[in-house]
Amino acid sequence: MTPIVAPFPAARLRRARQSPAIRALVRENALSAGDLIWPLFVRAGEGVEEPVPSMPGVMRRSVDRIVEAARQAADLGVGAICIFPYTGLEERTEDCAGAWDPDNHANRAIRAVKAALPDLAVMTDVALDTYNINGHDGFVVDGQIVNDETVEALVRMALAQAEAGADIIGPSDMMDGRIGAIRSALEGAGHRNVMILSYAAKYASAFYGPFRDAVGASAALTGDKKTYQMDPANADEAMRLIARDLAEGADMVMVKPGMPYLDICRRAKDTFGAPTFAYQVSGEYAMTKAAAQAGWIDGERVMMESLIGFKRAGCDGVLTYFAPEAARLLGG
Ligand code: PBG
């Protein structure tokens, strides 16, 4: 596109900014509650809502409270919820068997939410880190994160989630070959309409710190995730990963974290035209909340500005801890 601009004063570009009505007329992008996916943390117990200290306003909830939060999401018109389990060190094992237990906290939450609110879309997390004794997304053998053995476990995990009623499977592990394996297992088990939102371009990021507190992985994690998550310096590699995951049967793709990677979102949308999401991760949320609490920024305005930024960068939607707060402001 070549913009045509008449010489001044024929063109006064400020004309288009002169009033709220005119600005609304020429506005290029819009955010709606239906674009948002709200991540929720589920833990053991009943009637429990436990704050996550590094994420002000975010709770770990027992299954019954997850259902209440889901109802709130539905009432606000939020597009989907995404369920992550919190597991204490005592619930973690080397074989990660909890990950495909049909009765783990996450699967019980999926079943309870779908029973109460069948129309609300429920997304999951597929990765071993929340069940693994060492906090890694894959099995660790002799200090290496092994790929193919992990993919077999991820397939079992994804099938258990689909059985529990999940609408969208979210592999966040960055192993090779897992999208194809999960897709064919889903087809084989008759789950033809279960979608896969692949965390296709997920970077080895320091912005995940508060999330690892929220799911109990901080204490568990040994080493870093750089042999499977991406180098923040790379962009072409993200396009190869997204192309690969779409070719293996992903319905939608995600870029993660969000704000530092808006260039990747834009390139992904322009290159593939697939449904594209960004994950505005825990560290992005925590920074905004902390600065707002200190009185250094206007928290609400920064929240809305960051969210419209994702739309402008080509995203169809955003996973964000701000989902209910933003939806409320959007009038839901
Ligand atoms: C791991 C996973 C992580 C997040 C979602 N899934 C963290 C990690 O890779 O260590 C981070 C989300 C956030 O920071 O909000 N499977």
Coordinates of C-alpha atoms in Angstrom, one line a residue, residues 1-331:
M1 CA 0.0 0.0 0.0
T2 CA 1.3 3.4 -1.0
P3 CA -0.3 6.1 1.2
I4 CA -1.4 9.2 -0.8
V5 CA -1.0 12.4 1.2
A6 CA -1.9 15.8 -0.4
P7 CA 0.5 18.7 0.4
F8 CA -0.4 20.9 3.4
P9 CA -2.9 22.5 3.8
A10 CA -5.0 20.3 1.5
A11 CA -4.1 17.5 3.8
R12 CA -4.4 18.3 7.5
L13 CA -4.1 14.8 9.0
R14 CA -5.2 16.2 12.4
R15 CA -8.7 16.5 10.9
A16 CA -9.2 12.8 11.5
R17 CA -8.3 13.2 15.2
Q18 CA -10.5 16.2 16.1
S19 CA -13.2 14.6 18.2
P20 CA -14.2 11.4 19.8
A21 CA -16.8 10.8 17.1
I22 CA -14.4 11.3 14.2
R23 CA -11.7 9.2 16.0
A24 CA -14.2 6.4 16.4
L25 CA -15.1 6.6 12.7
V26 CA -11.6 6.2 11.5
R27 CA -10.4 3.7 14.2
E28 CA -8.6 0.8 12.5
N29 CA -8.7 -1.9 15.1
A30 CA -11.1 -3.0 17.9
L31 CA -10.8 -5.2 20.9
S32 CA -13.7 -7.2 22.2
A33 CA -14.2 -9.5 25.1
G34 CA -14.6 -12.4 22.7
D35 CA -10.9 -11.9 21.7
L36 CA -9.7 -12.7 25.2
I37 CA -8.7 -16.0 26.7
W38 CA -8.4 -16.0 30.6
P39 CA -5.8 -18.3 32.1
L40 CA -7.0 -19.8 35.4
F41 CA -4.9 -21.8 38.0
V42 CA -6.6 -24.8 39.6
R43 CA -5.4 -26.4 42.8
A44 CA -6.5 -29.0 45.3
G45 CA -9.2 -28.4 47.9
E46 CA -12.6 -26.9 48.2
G47 CA -13.7 -23.3 48.6
V48 CA -10.0 -22.2 48.2
E49 CA -8.9 -19.0 46.6
E50 CA -5.3 -18.4 47.2
P51 CA -3.6 -15.2 45.9
V52 CA -0.4 -15.6 43.8
P53 CA 1.9 -13.0 45.4
S54 CA 3.8 -12.1 42.3
M55 CA 0.6 -11.6 40.3
P56 CA -1.7 -9.2 42.1
G57 CA -5.3 -10.1 41.5
V58 CA -4.6 -13.6 40.3
M59 CA -5.7 -16.6 42.4
R60 CA -5.1 -20.3 42.6
R61 CA -8.6 -21.7 42.9
S62 CA -10.1 -25.1 43.8
V63 CA -12.4 -26.7 41.2
D64 CA -15.6 -25.3 42.7
R65 CA -14.1 -21.8 42.6
I66 CA -12.9 -22.3 39.0
V67 CA -16.5 -22.9 38.0
E68 CA -17.5 -19.6 39.6
A69 CA -14.7 -17.8 37.8
A70 CA -15.8 -19.5 34.5
R71 CA -19.3 -18.3 35.1
Q72 CA -17.9 -14.8 35.5
A73 CA -16.0 -15.2 32.3
A74 CA -19.1 -16.4 30.4
D75 CA -21.2 -13.5 31.8
L76 CA -18.5 -11.0 30.6
G77 CA -18.4 -12.5 27.2
V78 CA -14.8 -13.6 27.5
G79 CA -13.9 -15.9 24.6
A80 CA -12.4 -18.8 26.5
I81 CA -10.7 -19.9 29.7
C82 CA -7.4 -21.8 29.8
I83 CA -6.8 -24.1 32.8
F84 CA -3.4 -24.6 34.3
P85 CA -2.8 -26.8 37.3
Y86 CA -0.9 -25.8 40.4
T87 CA 1.0 -28.8 41.8
G88 CA 3.0 -28.8 45.1
L89 CA 6.4 -30.5 45.2
E90 CA 4.8 -33.5 46.8
E91 CA 2.5 -34.0 43.8
R92 CA 5.3 -34.1 41.3
T93 CA 7.1 -37.2 40.1
E94 CA 9.8 -38.1 37.6
D95 CA 7.4 -40.1 35.4
C96 CA 4.9 -37.2 35.4
A97 CA 2.0 -39.7 35.6
G98 CA -0.3 -37.1 37.0
A99 CA -0.3 -35.4 33.6
W100 CA -2.6 -38.0 32.0
D101 CA -4.5 -38.9 35.1
P102 CA -8.2 -38.4 34.1
D103 CA -8.8 -37.1 37.7
N104 CA -6.0 -34.6 38.0
H105 CA -7.0 -31.1 39.1
A106 CA -7.1 -29.8 35.6
N107 CA -9.2 -32.6 34.1
R108 CA -11.7 -32.3 37.0
A109 CA -11.9 -28.6 36.4
I110 CA -12.5 -29.1 32.7
R111 CA -15.3 -31.6 33.5
A112 CA -16.9 -29.3 36.1
V113 CA -16.8 -26.2 33.9
K114 CA -18.2 -28.0 30.8
A115 CA -21.0 -29.5 32.9
A116 CA -22.0 -26.1 34.3
L117 CA -21.3 -24.0 31.2
P118 CA -21.3 -26.1 28.1
D119 CA -21.1 -23.1 25.8
L120 CA -17.9 -21.6 27.3
A121 CA -14.8 -22.7 25.4
V122 CA -12.2 -24.4 27.5
M123 CA -8.5 -24.5 26.6
T124 CA -5.8 -26.6 28.3
D125 CA -2.1 -26.7 28.8
V126 CA -0.1 -29.6 27.4
A127 CA 3.4 -29.8 28.9
L128 CA 4.9 -31.9 31.7
D129 CA 6.3 -29.0 33.8
T130 CA 3.4 -28.8 36.1
Y131 CA 3.8 -32.5 37.0
N132 CA 7.5 -33.0 36.7
I133 CA 9.8 -33.2 39.7
N134 CA 12.4 -31.0 38.0
G135 CA 10.0 -28.5 36.5
H136 CA 10.9 -29.2 32.8
D137 CA 8.3 -29.5 30.0
G138 CA 9.7 -32.9 29.0
F139 CA 11.2 -36.0 30.6
V140 CA 14.8 -35.5 31.7
V141 CA 17.1 -38.5 31.1
D142 CA 20.8 -38.1 32.0
G143 CA 20.4 -34.3 32.1
Q144 CA 18.9 -34.1 28.6
I145 CA 15.3 -33.2 27.8
V146 CA 14.3 -36.1 25.6
N147 CA 12.0 -35.4 22.7
D148 CA 10.2 -38.5 21.4
E149 CA 9.5 -40.1 24.8
T150 CA 8.0 -36.8 25.9
V151 CA 5.8 -36.6 22.8
E152 CA 4.3 -40.0 23.7
A153 CA 3.4 -38.6 27.2
L154 CA 2.0 -35.4 25.7
V155 CA -0.3 -37.4 23.5
R156 CA -1.7 -39.3 26.5
M157 CA -2.1 -36.0 28.4
A158 CA -3.9 -34.3 25.4
L159 CA -6.2 -37.4 25.1
A160 CA -7.2 -37.2 28.7
Q161 CA -8.0 -33.5 28.4
A162 CA -10.1 -34.2 25.3
E163 CA -11.9 -37.0 27.1
A164 CA -12.6 -34.5 29.9
G165 CA -14.3 -32.2 27.4
A166 CA -11.7 -29.7 26.4
D167 CA -12.4 -27.7 23.3
I168 CA -8.9 -26.4 22.6
I169 CA -5.7 -28.3 23.3
G170 CA -2.7 -26.0 24.0
P171 CA 0.7 -27.7 23.6
S172 CA 3.1 -25.3 25.3
D173 CA 6.1 -27.7 25.5
M174 CA 8.1 -26.9 22.3
M175 CA 8.9 -30.6 21.5
D176 CA 9.3 -31.6 17.9
G177 CA 6.6 -33.6 16.3
R178 CA 4.0 -33.2 19.0
I179 CA 1.3 -31.4 16.9
G180 CA 1.2 -34.2 14.3
A181 CA 1.2 -36.9 17.0
I182 CA -1.6 -35.2 19.0
R183 CA -3.7 -34.5 15.9
S184 CA -3.6 -38.1 14.8
A185 CA -4.4 -39.4 18.3
L186 CA -7.3 -37.1 18.5
E187 CA -8.6 -38.2 15.1
G188 CA -8.1 -41.8 16.1
A189 CA -10.1 -41.4 19.3
G190 CA -13.0 -39.7 17.4
H191 CA -12.3 -36.2 18.8
R192 CA -12.7 -34.6 15.3
N193 CA -13.7 -31.2 16.5
V194 CA -11.1 -30.7 19.2
M195 CA -8.9 -27.8 18.2
I196 CA -5.1 -27.4 18.7
L197 CA -3.8 -24.0 19.5
S198 CA 0.0 -24.6 19.2
Y199 CA 2.4 -22.6 21.2
A200 CA 4.4 -22.6 18.0
A201 CA 6.8 -19.7 18.7
K202 CA 7.6 -19.8 22.4
Y203 CA 10.7 -18.1 23.5
A204 CA 13.0 -19.0 26.5
S205 CA 11.9 -16.0 28.4
A206 CA 12.5 -14.3 31.8
F207 CA 9.0 -13.0 31.6
Y208 CA 7.6 -16.4 32.8
G209 CA 8.9 -15.9 36.4
P210 CA 5.6 -15.2 38.1
F211 CA 3.8 -18.0 36.3
R212 CA 6.3 -20.5 37.6
D213 CA 5.5 -19.3 41.1
A214 CA 1.8 -19.7 40.3
V215 CA 2.1 -23.3 39.2
G216 CA 4.7 -24.3 41.8
A217 CA 7.4 -24.8 39.2
S218 CA 9.9 -22.2 40.5
A219 CA 11.1 -24.3 43.4
A220 CA 11.2 -27.4 41.2
L221 CA 13.0 -26.1 38.0
T222 CA 16.6 -27.1 37.6
G223 CA 18.5 -25.3 34.8
D224 CA 16.8 -23.5 32.0
K225 CA 14.6 -24.3 29.0
K226 CA 16.9 -23.1 26.2
T227 CA 17.3 -26.5 24.5
Y228 CA 13.6 -26.4 23.6
Q229 CA 12.2 -22.9 23.9
M230 CA 13.4 -20.3 21.3
D231 CA 16.3 -17.9 21.4
P232 CA 14.9 -14.4 21.8
A233 CA 17.2 -13.2 19.0
N234 CA 15.5 -15.3 16.4
A235 CA 12.6 -14.5 14.0
D236 CA 13.0 -16.6 10.9
E237 CA 13.1 -19.6 13.1
A238 CA 9.6 -18.7 14.4
M239 CA 8.2 -18.7 10.9
R240 CA 9.7 -22.2 10.3
L241 CA 8.1 -23.4 13.6
I242 CA 4.7 -22.0 12.7
A243 CA 4.8 -23.4 9.2
R244 CA 5.7 -26.8 10.6
D245 CA 3.0 -26.8 13.2
L246 CA 0.3 -25.7 10.7
A247 CA 1.4 -28.4 8.4
E248 CA 1.1 -31.0 11.2
G249 CA -2.5 -30.0 11.9
A250 CA -2.5 -27.0 14.3
D251 CA -5.8 -25.0 13.9
M252 CA -4.3 -21.9 15.5
V253 CA -0.9 -20.7 16.5
M254 CA 0.5 -18.7 19.4
V255 CA 3.4 -16.3 19.9
K256 CA 4.7 -16.1 23.5
P257 CA 5.6 -13.8 25.3
G258 CA 3.5 -11.0 23.8
M259 CA 4.7 -7.4 24.0
P260 CA 8.4 -8.0 23.2
Y261 CA 7.4 -10.1 20.2
L262 CA 4.9 -8.1 18.3
D263 CA 7.1 -8.3 15.2
I264 CA 6.7 -12.0 15.3
C265 CA 2.9 -11.7 15.5
R266 CA 2.7 -9.4 12.5
R267 CA 5.0 -11.6 10.4
A268 CA 3.1 -14.7 11.4
K269 CA -0.2 -13.2 10.4
D270 CA 1.1 -11.7 7.1
T271 CA 2.9 -15.0 6.2
F272 CA 0.3 -17.6 7.1
G273 CA -3.1 -15.9 7.6
A274 CA -3.9 -18.4 10.3
P275 CA -5.8 -17.6 13.5
T276 CA -2.9 -16.1 15.5
F277 CA -2.8 -15.5 19.2
A278 CA -0.3 -13.8 21.6
Y279 CA 0.2 -14.8 25.2
Q280 CA 0.6 -11.7 27.4
V281 CA 2.5 -13.6 30.0
S282 CA 2.8 -13.4 33.7
G283 CA 5.8 -11.0 33.8
E284 CA 4.1 -8.6 31.5
Y285 CA 1.0 -8.6 33.8
A286 CA 3.2 -8.3 37.0
M287 CA 5.1 -5.3 35.6
T288 CA 2.0 -3.5 34.7
K289 CA 0.3 -4.2 38.1
A290 CA 3.4 -3.3 40.1
A291 CA 3.9 0.0 38.3
A292 CA 0.2 0.8 38.7
Q293 CA 0.2 -0.1 42.4
A294 CA 3.2 2.2 42.8
G295 CA 1.2 5.0 41.2
W296 CA 3.8 5.3 38.3
I297 CA 1.4 4.5 35.5
D298 CA -2.3 4.5 34.9
G299 CA -2.9 0.7 35.1
E300 CA -6.2 0.6 33.2
R301 CA -5.0 2.6 30.3
V302 CA -1.7 0.7 30.0
M303 CA -3.7 -2.5 30.1
M304 CA -6.0 -1.4 27.3
E305 CA -3.2 0.1 25.2
S306 CA -1.2 -3.1 25.5
L307 CA -4.2 -5.2 24.4
I308 CA -5.0 -3.1 21.4
G309 CA -1.4 -3.4 20.4
F310 CA -1.9 -7.1 19.9
K311 CA -4.8 -6.5 17.6
R312 CA -2.8 -3.9 15.6
A313 CA 0.0 -6.4 15.3
G314 CA -2.3 -8.9 13.6
C315 CA -3.4 -11.1 16.4
D316 CA -7.0 -12.4 16.5
G317 CA -6.9 -12.8 20.2
V318 CA -4.8 -12.6 23.4
L319 CA -4.3 -14.9 26.4
T320 CA -4.2 -12.5 29.2
Y321 CA -4.6 -12.4 33.0
F322 CA -6.3 -9.0 32.4
A323 CA -9.2 -10.8 30.6
P324 CA -12.0 -10.2 33.2
E325 CA -10.8 -6.6 34.0
A326 CA -10.6 -5.7 30.3
A327 CA -13.9 -7.3 29.5
R328 CA -15.6 -5.4 32.2
L329 CA -14.2 -2.1 30.8
L330 CA -15.3 -3.2 27.3
G331 CA -18.8 -3.2 28.7

